[in-house]
Amino acid sequence: MDRFLVIGERIHCISPVIRQAIADRNPEPILQRAKEQLAAGAYYLDLNIGPAERDGEEVMAWAVQLLQSECDNVPICLDTANKKAIEAGIKVYNRSKGKPIINSADAGPRLGLLDVAAANDAMAIALCAKEGIPSDVEERITYCTEMLEKAMMLGMDPMDLLFDPLFLVIKGMQEKAPEVLETIRQITEMGLRTNAGLSNVSNGAPKNVRPIIDATYCAMAMQCGLTAAIVNPCDQRLMETIKTCDMIKGNMLYADSYLEL
């Protein structure tokens, strides 16, 4: 089995530091966060430039080339709703270490991003949602099936899809947490891969509690079959949990030094 796919979340335009670095085309803050995440165990980096309606194509191409030239062709998750920016990023992308991942298609307005993925031999995160928050497991599976059928009609390999059941905040939506885990289990039983935006789970919780919630929920999700997540790899508790789950599930061989691998 493959080890859990860790996608680093920290190059995100919601961060004032990253937003300013993108505006100024200042490479240093972006590269610092990239190198920190890779050193901590990320394999892919999520590059979130936001809607980027005005200059998205130029920004995405610049940032992809920057990261890959300075970080040994690190594989990247291209994160924006701007279709043309995705295409511009893919055009300059070096896939020697892994295909680009498009983040993210859904069963509604962003379904067309599957066309982009298929046309460019890219992977895609497929959010099991259409408009708003799905009401239950059945609705999530319905959207999963719709996107799978669409992707296969386009000639995509199902293994190039990472189905995201939409992780929800525990604080205020606690009753939804088991539904998400059950969705992961059912998608896994279909022989498909899954992804999560893990940090969503602990949003709004106190800082001292967030790492505990994230690590525990990640372990529970991995037991249900979760294969990838967009996370903060600089969270040591979380990374130790992921590696330990990988070891227990047999995704890596045990050694006394397994946490260092």
C-alpha positions as protocol buffer text, in pm:
chain_id: "A"
residue {
  index: 1
  type: MET
  ca { x: 0 y: 0 z: 0 }
}
residue {
  index: 2
  type: ASP
  ca { x: 107 y: 359 z: -58 }
}
residue {
  index: 3
  type: ARG
  ca { x: 192 y: 582 z: 232 }
}
residue {
  index: 4
  type: PHE
  ca { x: -48 y: 860 z: 325 }
}
residue {
  index: 5
  type: LEU
  ca { x: -13 y: 1158 z: 92 }
}
residue {
  index: 6
  type: VAL
  ca { x: 71 y: 1473 z: 290 }
}
residue {
  index: 7
  type: ILE
  ca { x: -10 y: 1796 z: 104 }
}
residue {
  index: 8
  type: GLY
  ca { x: 129 y: 2106 z: 277 }
}
residue {
  index: 9
  type: GLU
  ca { x: -130 y: 2382 z: 325 }
}
residue {
  index: 10
  type: ARG
  ca { x: 78 y: 2681 z: 431 }
}
residue {
  index: 11
  type: ILE
  ca { x: 124 y: 2865 z: 98 }
}
residue {
  index: 12
  type: HIS
  ca { x: -220 y: 3019 z: 112 }
}
residue {
  index: 13
  type: CYS
  ca { x: -330 y: 3369 z: 16 }
}
residue {
  index: 14
  type: ILE
  ca { x: -542 y: 3391 z: 332 }
}
residue {
  index: 15
  type: SER
  ca { x: -211 y: 3447 z: 514 }
}
residue {
  index: 16
  type: PRO
  ca { x: -121 y: 3819 z: 508 }
}
residue {
  index: 17
  type: VAL
  ca { x: 245 y: 3728 z: 462 }
}
residue {
  index: 18
  type: ILE
  ca { x: 178 y: 3509 z: 159 }
}
residue {
  index: 19
  type: ARG
  ca { x: -79 y: 3748 z: 14 }
}
residue {
  index: 20
  type: GLN
  ca { x: 173 y: 4033 z: 26 }
}
residue {
  index: 21
  type: ALA
  ca { x: 451 y: 3815 z: -114 }
}
residue {
  index: 22
  type: ILE
  ca { x: 232 y: 3724 z: -412 }
}
residue {
  index: 23
  type: ALA
  ca { x: 136 y: 4088 z: -469 }
}
residue {
  index: 24
  type: ASP
  ca { x: 503 y: 4195 z: -459 }
}
residue {
  index: 25
  type: ARG
  ca { x: 629 y: 3884 z: -642 }
}
residue {
  index: 26
  type: ASN
  ca { x: 861 y: 3841 z: -344 }
}
residue {
  index: 27
  type: PRO
  ca { x: 992 y: 3484 z: -344 }
}
residue {
  index: 28
  type: GLU
  ca { x: 1143 y: 3471 z: 4 }
}
residue {
  index: 29
  type: PRO
  ca { x: 834 y: 3417 z: 227 }
}
residue {
  index: 30
  type: ILE
  ca { x: 693 y: 3164 z: -19 }
}
residue {
  index: 31
  type: LEU
  ca { x: 1016 y: 2966 z: -42 }
}
residue {
  index: 32
  type: GLN
  ca { x: 1064 y: 2975 z: 335 }
}
residue {
  index: 33
  type: ARG
  ca { x: 725 y: 2815 z: 393 }
}
residue {
  index: 34
  type: ALA
  ca { x: 781 y: 2568 z: 111 }
}
residue {
  index: 35
  type: LYS
  ca { x: 1113 y: 2449 z: 252 }
}
residue {
  index: 36
  type: GLU
  ca { x: 977 y: 2428 z: 609 }
}
residue {
  index: 37
  type: GLN
  ca { x: 691 y: 2209 z: 495 }
}
residue {
  index: 38
  type: LEU
  ca { x: 907 y: 1981 z: 284 }
}
residue {
  index: 39
  type: ALA
  ca { x: 1154 y: 1940 z: 571 }
}
residue {
  index: 40
  type: ALA
  ca { x: 863 y: 1849 z: 799 }
}
residue {
  index: 41
  type: GLY
  ca { x: 742 y: 1571 z: 569 }
}
residue {
  index: 42
  type: ALA
  ca { x: 511 y: 1718 z: 303 }
}
residue {
  index: 43
  type: TYR
  ca { x: 533 y: 1556 z: -39 }
}
residue {
  index: 44
  type: TYR
  ca { x: 303 y: 1789 z: -234 }
}
residue {
  index: 45
  type: LEU
  ca { x: 259 y: 2160 z: -169 }
}
residue {
  index: 46
  type: ASP
  ca { x: -81 y: 2326 z: -202 }
}
residue {
  index: 47
  type: LEU
  ca { x: -44 y: 2659 z: -383 }
}
residue {
  index: 48
  type: ASN
  ca { x: -356 y: 2861 z: -304 }
}
residue {
  index: 49
  type: ILE
  ca { x: -372 y: 3193 z: -488 }
}
residue {
  index: 50
  type: GLY
  ca { x: -742 y: 3252 z: -417 }
}
residue {
  index: 51
  type: PRO
  ca { x: -985 y: 3365 z: -692 }
}
residue {
  index: 52
  type: ALA
  ca { x: -708 y: 3570 z: -858 }
}
residue {
  index: 53
  type: GLU
  ca { x: -949 y: 3706 z: -1115 }
}
residue {
  index: 54
  type: ARG
  ca { x: -726 y: 3990 z: -1233 }
}
residue {
  index: 55
  type: ASP
  ca { x: -381 y: 3835 z: -1273 }
}
residue {
  index: 56
  type: GLY
  ca { x: -429 y: 3468 z: -1186 }
}
residue {
  index: 57
  type: GLU
  ca { x: -258 y: 3325 z: -1493 }
}
residue {
  index: 58
  type: GLU
  ca { x: 59 y: 3525 z: -1439 }
}
residue {
  index: 59
  type: VAL
  ca { x: 62 y: 3462 z: -1062 }
}
residue {
  index: 60
  type: MET
  ca { x: 15 y: 3086 z: -1091 }
}
residue {
  index: 61
  type: ALA
  ca { x: 279 y: 3044 z: -1361 }
}
residue {
  index: 62
  type: TRP
  ca { x: 526 y: 3256 z: -1163 }
}
residue {
  index: 63
  type: ALA
  ca { x: 466 y: 3070 z: -836 }
}
residue {
  index: 64
  type: VAL
  ca { x: 480 y: 2722 z: -991 }
}
residue {
  index: 65
  type: GLN
  ca { x: 810 y: 2798 z: -1162 }
}
residue {
  index: 66
  type: LEU
  ca { x: 948 y: 2955 z: -845 }
}
residue {
  index: 67
  type: LEU
  ca { x: 863 y: 2658 z: -623 }
}
residue {
  index: 68
  type: GLN
  ca { x: 976 y: 2390 z: -865 }
}
residue {
  index: 69
  type: SER
  ca { x: 1300 y: 2563 z: -961 }
}
residue {
  index: 70
  type: GLU
  ca { x: 1401 y: 2617 z: -598 }
}
residue {
  index: 71
  type: CYS
  ca { x: 1260 y: 2296 z: -445 }
}
residue {
  index: 72
  type: ASP
  ca { x: 1375 y: 2017 z: -678 }
}
residue {
  index: 73
  type: ASN
  ca { x: 1060 y: 2000 z: -891 }
}
residue {
  index: 74
  type: VAL
  ca { x: 832 y: 1955 z: -591 }
}
residue {
  index: 75
  type: PRO
  ca { x: 486 y: 1836 z: -705 }
}
residue {
  index: 76
  type: ILE
  ca { x: 217 y: 2097 z: -656 }
}
residue {
  index: 77
  type: CYS
  ca { x: -155 y: 2111 z: -588 }
}
residue {
  index: 78
  type: LEU
  ca { x: -286 y: 2407 z: -792 }
}
residue {
  index: 79
  type: ASP
  ca { x: -553 y: 2569 z: -577 }
}
residue {
  index: 80
  type: THR
  ca { x: -783 y: 2831 z: -733 }
}
residue {
  index: 81
  type: ALA
  ca { x: -1128 y: 2855 z: -889 }
}
residue {
  index: 82
  type: ASN
  ca { x: -969 y: 3040 z: -1184 }
}
residue {
  index: 83
  type: LYS
  ca { x: -969 y: 2785 z: -1467 }
}
residue {
  index: 84
  type: LYS
  ca { x: -729 y: 2982 z: -1685 }
}
residue {
  index: 85
  type: ALA
  ca { x: -485 y: 3017 z: -1394 }
}
residue {
  index: 86
  type: ILE
  ca { x: -490 y: 2638 z: -1348 }
}
residue {
  index: 87
  type: GLU
  ca { x: -413 y: 2591 z: -1716 }
}
residue {
  index: 88
  type: ALA
  ca { x: -130 y: 2847 z: -1700 }
}
residue {
  index: 89
  type: GLY
  ca { x: 22 y: 2665 z: -1403 }
}
residue {
  index: 90
  type: ILE
  ca { x: 2 y: 2327 z: -1574 }
}
residue {
  index: 91
  type: LYS
  ca { x: 166 y: 2470 z: -1888 }
}
residue {
  index: 92
  type: VAL
  ca { x: 491 y: 2544 z: -1699 }
}
residue {
  index: 93
  type: TYR
  ca { x: 468 y: 2249 z: -1456 }
}
residue {
  index: 94
  type: ASN
  ca { x: 746 y: 1990 z: -1430 }
}
residue {
  index: 95
  type: ARG
  ca { x: 584 y: 1654 z: -1351 }
}
residue {
  index: 96
  type: SER
  ca { x: 903 y: 1453 z: -1293 }
}
residue {
  index: 97
  type: LYS
  ca { x: 811 y: 1408 z: -922 }
}
residue {
  index: 98
  type: GLY
  ca { x: 435 y: 1376 z: -965 }
}
residue {
  index: 99
  type: LYS
  ca { x: 135 y: 1494 z: -1166 }
}
residue {
  index: 100
  type: PRO
  ca { x: -19 y: 1831 z: -1084 }
}
residue {
  index: 101
  type: ILE
  ca { x: -329 y: 1813 z: -866 }
}
residue {
  index: 102
  type: ILE
  ca { x: -618 y: 2049 z: -942 }
}
residue {
  index: 103
  type: ASN
  ca { x: -789 y: 2174 z: -626 }
}
residue {
  index: 104
  type: SER
  ca { x: -1079 y: 2143 z: -663 }
}
residue {
  index: 105
  type: ALA
  ca { x: -1364 y: 2028 z: -882 }
}
residue {
  index: 106
  type: ASP
  ca { x: -1712 y: 1971 z: -743 }
}
residue {
  index: 107
  type: ALA
  ca { x: -2044 y: 1837 z: -871 }
}
residue {
  index: 108
  type: GLY
  ca { x: -2174 y: 2189 z: -934 }
}
residue {
  index: 109
  type: PRO
  ca { x: -2020 y: 2506 z: -1080 }
}
residue {
  index: 110
  type: ARG
  ca { x: -1666 y: 2369 z: -1072 }
}
residue {
  index: 111
  type: LEU
  ca { x: -1741 y: 2041 z: -1250 }
}
residue {
  index: 112
  type: GLY
  ca { x: -1562 y: 2179 z: -1556 }
}
residue {
  index: 113
  type: LEU
  ca { x: -1228 y: 2150 z: -1377 }
}
residue {
  index: 114
  type: LEU
  ca { x: -1251 y: 1776 z: -1445 }
}
residue {
  index: 115
  type: ASP
  ca { x: -1231 y: 1865 z: -1816 }
}
residue {
  index: 116
  type: VAL
  ca { x: -911 y: 2057 z: -1743 }
}
residue {
  index: 117
  type: ALA
  ca { x: -769 y: 1763 z: -1549 }
}
residue {
  index: 118
  type: ALA
  ca { x: -855 y: 1515 z: -1824 }
}
residue {
  index: 119
  type: ALA
  ca { x: -717 y: 1736 z: -2102 }
}
residue {
  index: 120
  type: ASN
  ca { x: -386 y: 1784 z: -1918 }
}
residue {
  index: 121
  type: ASP
  ca { x: -332 y: 1439 z: -1761 }
}
residue {
  index: 122
  type: ALA
  ca { x: -362 y: 1592 z: -1415 }
}
residue {
  index: 123
  type: MET
  ca { x: -505 y: 1462 z: -1089 }
}
residue {
  index: 124
  type: ALA
  ca { x: -804 y: 1634 z: -932 }
}
residue {
  index: 125
  type: ILE
  ca { x: -952 y: 1674 z: -588 }
}
residue {
  index: 126
  type: ALA
  ca { x: -1324 y: 1610 z: -631 }
}
residue {
  index: 127
  type: LEU
  ca { x: -1530 y: 1774 z: -357 }
}
residue {
  index: 128
  type: CYS
  ca { x: -1844 y: 1571 z: -278 }
}
residue {
  index: 129
  type: ALA
  ca { x: -2066 y: 1878 z: -283 }
}
residue {
  index: 130
  type: LYS
  ca { x: -2276 y: 2075 z: -529 }
}
residue {
  index: 131
  type: GLU
  ca { x: -2431 y: 2378 z: -363 }
}
residue {
  index: 132
  type: GLY
  ca { x: -2366 y: 2430 z: 6 }
}
residue {
  index: 133
  type: ILE
  ca { x: -2309 y: 2154 z: 259 }
}
residue {
  index: 134
  type: PRO
  ca { x: -2437 y: 1805 z: 170 }
}
residue {
  index: 135
  type: SER
  ca { x: -2717 y: 1693 z: 400 }
}
residue {
  index: 136
  type: ASP
  ca { x: -2598 y: 1337 z: 465 }
}
residue {
  index: 137
  type: VAL
  ca { x: -2377 y: 1047 z: 356 }
}
residue {
  index: 138
  type: GLU
  ca { x: -2612 y: 950 z: 73 }
}
residue {
  index: 139
  type: GLU
  ca { x: -2591 y: 1294 z: -85 }
}
residue {
  index: 140
  type: ARG
  ca { x: -2211 y: 1290 z: -66 }
}
residue {
  index: 141
  type: ILE
  ca { x: -2196 y: 948 z: -233 }
}
residue {
  index: 142
  type: THR
  ca { x: -2436 y: 1069 z: -504 }
}
residue {
  index: 143
  type: TYR
  ca { x: -2200 y: 1356 z: -590 }
}
residue {
  index: 144
  type: CYS
  ca { x: -1900 y: 1123 z: -574 }
}
residue {
  index: 145
  type: THR
  ca { x: -2065 y: 891 z: -826 }
}
residue {
  index: 146
  type: GLU
  ca { x: -2164 y: 1178 z: -1056 }
}
residue {
  index: 147
  type: MET
  ca { x: -1807 y: 1307 z: -1067 }
}
residue {
  index: 148
  type: LEU
  ca { x: -1662 y: 958 z: -1113 }
}
residue {
  index: 149
  type: GLU
  ca { x: -1889 y: 896 z: -1411 }
}
residue {
  index: 150
  type: LYS
  ca { x: -1801 y: 1233 z: -1563 }
}
residue {
  index: 151
  type: ALA
  ca { x: -1427 y: 1173 z: -1518 }
}
residue {
  index: 152
  type: MET
  ca { x: -1442 y: 825 z: -1668 }
}
residue {
  index: 153
  type: MET
  ca { x: -1636 y: 956 z: -1967 }
}
residue {
  index: 154
  type: LEU
  ca { x: -1346 y: 1199 z: -2016 }
}
residue {
  index: 155
  type: GLY
  ca { x: -1100 y: 909 z: -2004 }
}
residue {
  index: 156
  type: MET
  ca { x: -952 y: 980 z: -1661 }
}
residue {
  index: 157
  type: ASP
  ca { x: -804 y: 704 z: -1448 }
}
residue {
  index: 158
  type: PRO
  ca { x: -1018 y: 679 z: -1130 }
}
residue {
  index: 159
  type: MET
  ca { x: -693 y: 669 z: -930 }
}
residue {
  index: 160
  type: ASP
  ca { x: -626 y: 1025 z: -1046 }
}
residue {
  index: 161
  type: LEU
  ca { x: -927 y: 1143 z: -845 }
}
residue {
  index: 162
  type: LEU
  ca { x: -911 y: 1228 z: -475 }
}
residue {
  index: 163
  type: PHE
  ca { x: -1268 y: 1243 z: -345 }
}
residue {
  index: 164
  type: ASP
  ca { x: -1314 y: 1494 z: -63 }
}
residue {
  index: 165
  type: PRO
  ca { x: -1619 y: 1429 z: 160 }
}
residue {
  index: 166
  type: LEU
  ca { x: -1602 y: 1788 z: 291 }
}
residue {
  index: 167
  type: PHE
  ca { x: -1458 y: 1797 z: 641 }
}
residue {
  index: 168
  type: LEU
  ca { x: -1667 y: 2025 z: 862 }
}
residue {
  index: 169
  type: VAL
  ca { x: -1591 y: 2222 z: 1174 }
}
residue {
  index: 170
  type: ILE
  ca { x: -1646 y: 2026 z: 1496 }
}
residue {
  index: 171
  type: LYS
  ca { x: -1732 y: 2340 z: 1690 }
}
residue {
  index: 172
  type: GLY
  ca { x: -2092 y: 2396 z: 1588 }
}
residue {
  index: 173
  type: MET
  ca { x: -2132 y: 2096 z: 1355 }
}
residue {
  index: 174
  type: GLN
  ca { x: -2022 y: 1813 z: 1580 }
}
residue {
  index: 175
  type: GLU
  ca { x: -2306 y: 1584 z: 1469 }
}
residue {
  index: 176
  type: LYS
  ca { x: -2168 y: 1585 z: 1112 }
}
residue {
  index: 177
  type: ALA
  ca { x: -1830 y: 1435 z: 1204 }
}
residue {
  index: 178
  type: PRO
  ca { x: -1944 y: 1069 z: 1195 }
}
residue {
  index: 179
  type: GLU
  ca { x: -2112 y: 1127 z: 857 }
}
residue {
  index: 180
  type: VAL
  ca { x: -1782 y: 1236 z: 705 }
}
residue {
  index: 181
  type: LEU
  ca { x: -1603 y: 928 z: 840 }
}
residue {
  index: 182
  type: GLU
  ca { x: -1876 y: 700 z: 706 }
}
residue {
  index: 183
  type: THR
  ca { x: -1849 y: 868 z: 364 }
}
residue {
  index: 184
  type: ILE
  ca { x: -1475 y: 798 z: 360 }
}
residue {
  index: 185
  type: ARG
  ca { x: -1543 y: 434 z: 447 }
}
residue {
  index: 186
  type: GLN
  ca { x: -1795 y: 394 z: 166 }
}
residue {
  index: 187
  type: ILE
  ca { x: -1579 y: 565 z: -95 }
}
residue {
  index: 188
  type: THR
  ca { x: -1287 y: 346 z: 11 }
}
residue {
  index: 189
  type: GLU
  ca { x: -1503 y: 35 z: -33 }
}
residue {
  index: 190
  type: MET
  ca { x: -1566 y: 152 z: -390 }
}
residue {
  index: 191
  type: GLY
  ca { x: -1191 y: 119 z: -447 }
}
residue {
  index: 192
  type: LEU
  ca { x: -1139 y: 494 z: -472 }
}
residue {
  index: 193
  type: ARG
  ca { x: -898 y: 741 z: -310 }
}
residue {
  index: 194
  type: THR
  ca { x: -994 y: 1019 z: -71 }
}
residue {
  index: 195
  type: ASN
  ca { x: -863 y: 1355 z: 44 }
}
residue {
  index: 196
  type: ALA
  ca { x: -946 y: 1602 z: 319 }
}
residue {
  index: 197
  type: GLY
  ca { x: -889 y: 1961 z: 418 }
}
residue {
  index: 198
  type: LEU
  ca { x: -804 y: 1856 z: 771 }
}
residue {
  index: 199
  type: SER
  ca { x: -765 y: 2195 z: 936 }
}
residue {
  index: 200
  type: ASN
  ca { x: -1133 y: 2271 z: 873 }
}
residue {
  index: 201
  type: VAL
  ca { x: -1221 y: 2028 z: 1153 }
}
residue {
  index: 202
  type: SER
  ca { x: -1069 y: 2232 z: 1434 }
}
residue {
  index: 203
  type: ASN
  ca { x: -1148 y: 2583 z: 1309 }
}
residue {
  index: 204
  type: GLY
  ca { x: -1262 y: 2806 z: 1593 }
}
residue {
  index: 205
  type: ALA
  ca { x: -1130 y: 2581 z: 1868 }
}
residue {
  index: 206
  type: PRO
  ca { x: -867 y: 2708 z: 2114 }
}
residue {
  index: 207
  type: LYS
  ca { x: -510 y: 2691 z: 1987 }
}
residue {
  index: 208
  type: ASN
  ca { x: -406 y: 2432 z: 2245 }
}
residue {
  index: 209
  type: VAL
  ca { x: -693 y: 2202 z: 2141 }
}
residue {
  index: 210
  type: ARG
  ca { x: -663 y: 2226 z: 1763 }
}
residue {
  index: 211
  type: PRO
  ca { x: -362 y: 1992 z: 1721 }
}
residue {
  index: 212
  type: ILE
  ca { x: -534 y: 1728 z: 1936 }
}
residue {
  index: 213
  type: ILE
  ca { x: -856 y: 1742 z: 1736 }
}
residue {
  index: 214
  type: ASP
  ca { x: -672 y: 1738 z: 1403 }
}
residue {
  index: 215
  type: ALA
  ca { x: -447 y: 1444 z: 1493 }
}
residue {
  index: 216
  type: THR
  ca { x: -725 y: 1235 z: 1645 }
}
residue {
  index: 217
  type: TYR
  ca { x: -970 y: 1294 z: 1362 }
}
residue {
  index: 218
  type: CYS
  ca { x: -699 y: 1224 z: 1106 }
}
residue {
  index: 219
  type: ALA
  ca { x: -626 y: 888 z: 1272 }
}
residue {
  index: 220
  type: MET
  ca { x: -994 y: 798 z: 1269 }
}
residue {
  index: 221
  type: ALA
  ca { x: -1024 y: 901 z: 905 }
}
residue {
  index: 222
  type: MET
  ca { x: -716 y: 700 z: 807 }
}
residue {
  index: 223
  type: GLN
  ca { x: -870 y: 392 z: 970 }
}
residue {
  index: 224
  type: CYS
  ca { x: -1175 y: 451 z: 747 }
}
residue {
  index: 225
  type: GLY
  ca { x: -945 y: 464 z: 443 }
}
residue {
  index: 226
  type: LEU
  ca { x: -844 y: 829 z: 400 }
}
residue {
  index: 227
  type: THR
  ca { x: -547 y: 835 z: 162 }
}
residue {
  index: 228
  type: ALA
  ca { x: -446 y: 1204 z: 147 }
}
residue {
  index: 229
  type: ALA
  ca { x: -498 y: 1534 z: 326 }
}
residue {
  index: 230
  type: ILE
  ca { x: -410 y: 1899 z: 297 }
}
residue {
  index: 231
  type: VAL
  ca { x: -252 y: 1967 z: 636 }
}
residue {
  index: 232
  type: ASN
  ca { x: -2 y: 2173 z: 829 }
}
residue {
  index: 233
  type: PRO
  ca { x: 303 y: 1941 z: 819 }
}
residue {
  index: 234
  type: CYS
  ca { x: 479 y: 2163 z: 1074 }
}
residue {
  index: 235
  type: ASP
  ca { x: 235 y: 2025 z: 1335 }
}
residue {
  index: 236
  type: GLN
  ca { x: 460 y: 1763 z: 1493 }
}
residue {
  index: 237
  type: ARG
  ca { x: 180 y: 1582 z: 1678 }
}
residue {
  index: 238
  type: LEU
  ca { x: -13 y: 1543 z: 1353 }
}
residue {
  index: 239
  type: MET
  ca { x: 284 y: 1417 z: 1154 }
}
residue {
  index: 240
  type: GLU
  ca { x: 375 y: 1167 z: 1425 }
}
residue {
  index: 241
  type: THR
  ca { x: 15 y: 1044 z: 1421 }
}
residue {
  index: 242
  type: ILE
  ca { x: 10 y: 1007 z: 1042 }
}
residue {
  index: 243
  type: LYS
  ca { x: 339 y: 815 z: 1039 }
}
residue {
  index: 244
  type: THR
  ca { x: 222 y: 589 z: 1323 }
}
residue {
  index: 245
  type: CYS
  ca { x: -106 y: 515 z: 1145 }
}
residue {
  index: 246
  type: ASP
  ca { x: 87 y: 439 z: 826 }
}
residue {
  index: 247
  type: MET
  ca { x: 309 y: 200 z: 1017 }
}
residue {
  index: 248
  type: ILE
  ca { x: 21 y: 22 z: 1194 }
}
residue {
  index: 249
  type: LYS
  ca { x: -175 y: -10 z: 867 }
}
residue {
  index: 250
  type: GLY
  ca { x: 130 y: -166 z: 702 }
}
residue {
  index: 251
  type: ASN
  ca { x: 197 y: 122 z: 464 }
}
residue {
  index: 252
  type: MET
  ca { x: 556 y: 132 z: 589 }
}
residue {
  index: 253
  type: LEU
  ca { x: 776 y: -121 z: 766 }
}
residue {
  index: 254
  type: TYR
  ca { x: 830 y: -84 z: 1138 }
}
residue {
  index: 255
  type: ALA
  ca { x: 1172 y: 31 z: 1257 }
}
residue {
  index: 256
  type: ASP
  ca { x: 1254 y: 191 z: 1590 }
}
residue {
  index: 257
  type: SER
  ca { x: 1335 y: 505 z: 1393 }
}
residue {
  index: 258
  type: TYR
  ca { x: 1010 y: 505 z: 1190 }
}
residue {
  index: 259
  type: LEU
  ca { x: 922 y: 860 z: 1300 }
}
residue {
  index: 260
  type: GLU
  ca { x: 1238 y: 983 z: 1131 }
}
residue {
  index: 261
  type: LEU
  ca { x: 1156 y: 823 z: 794 }
}
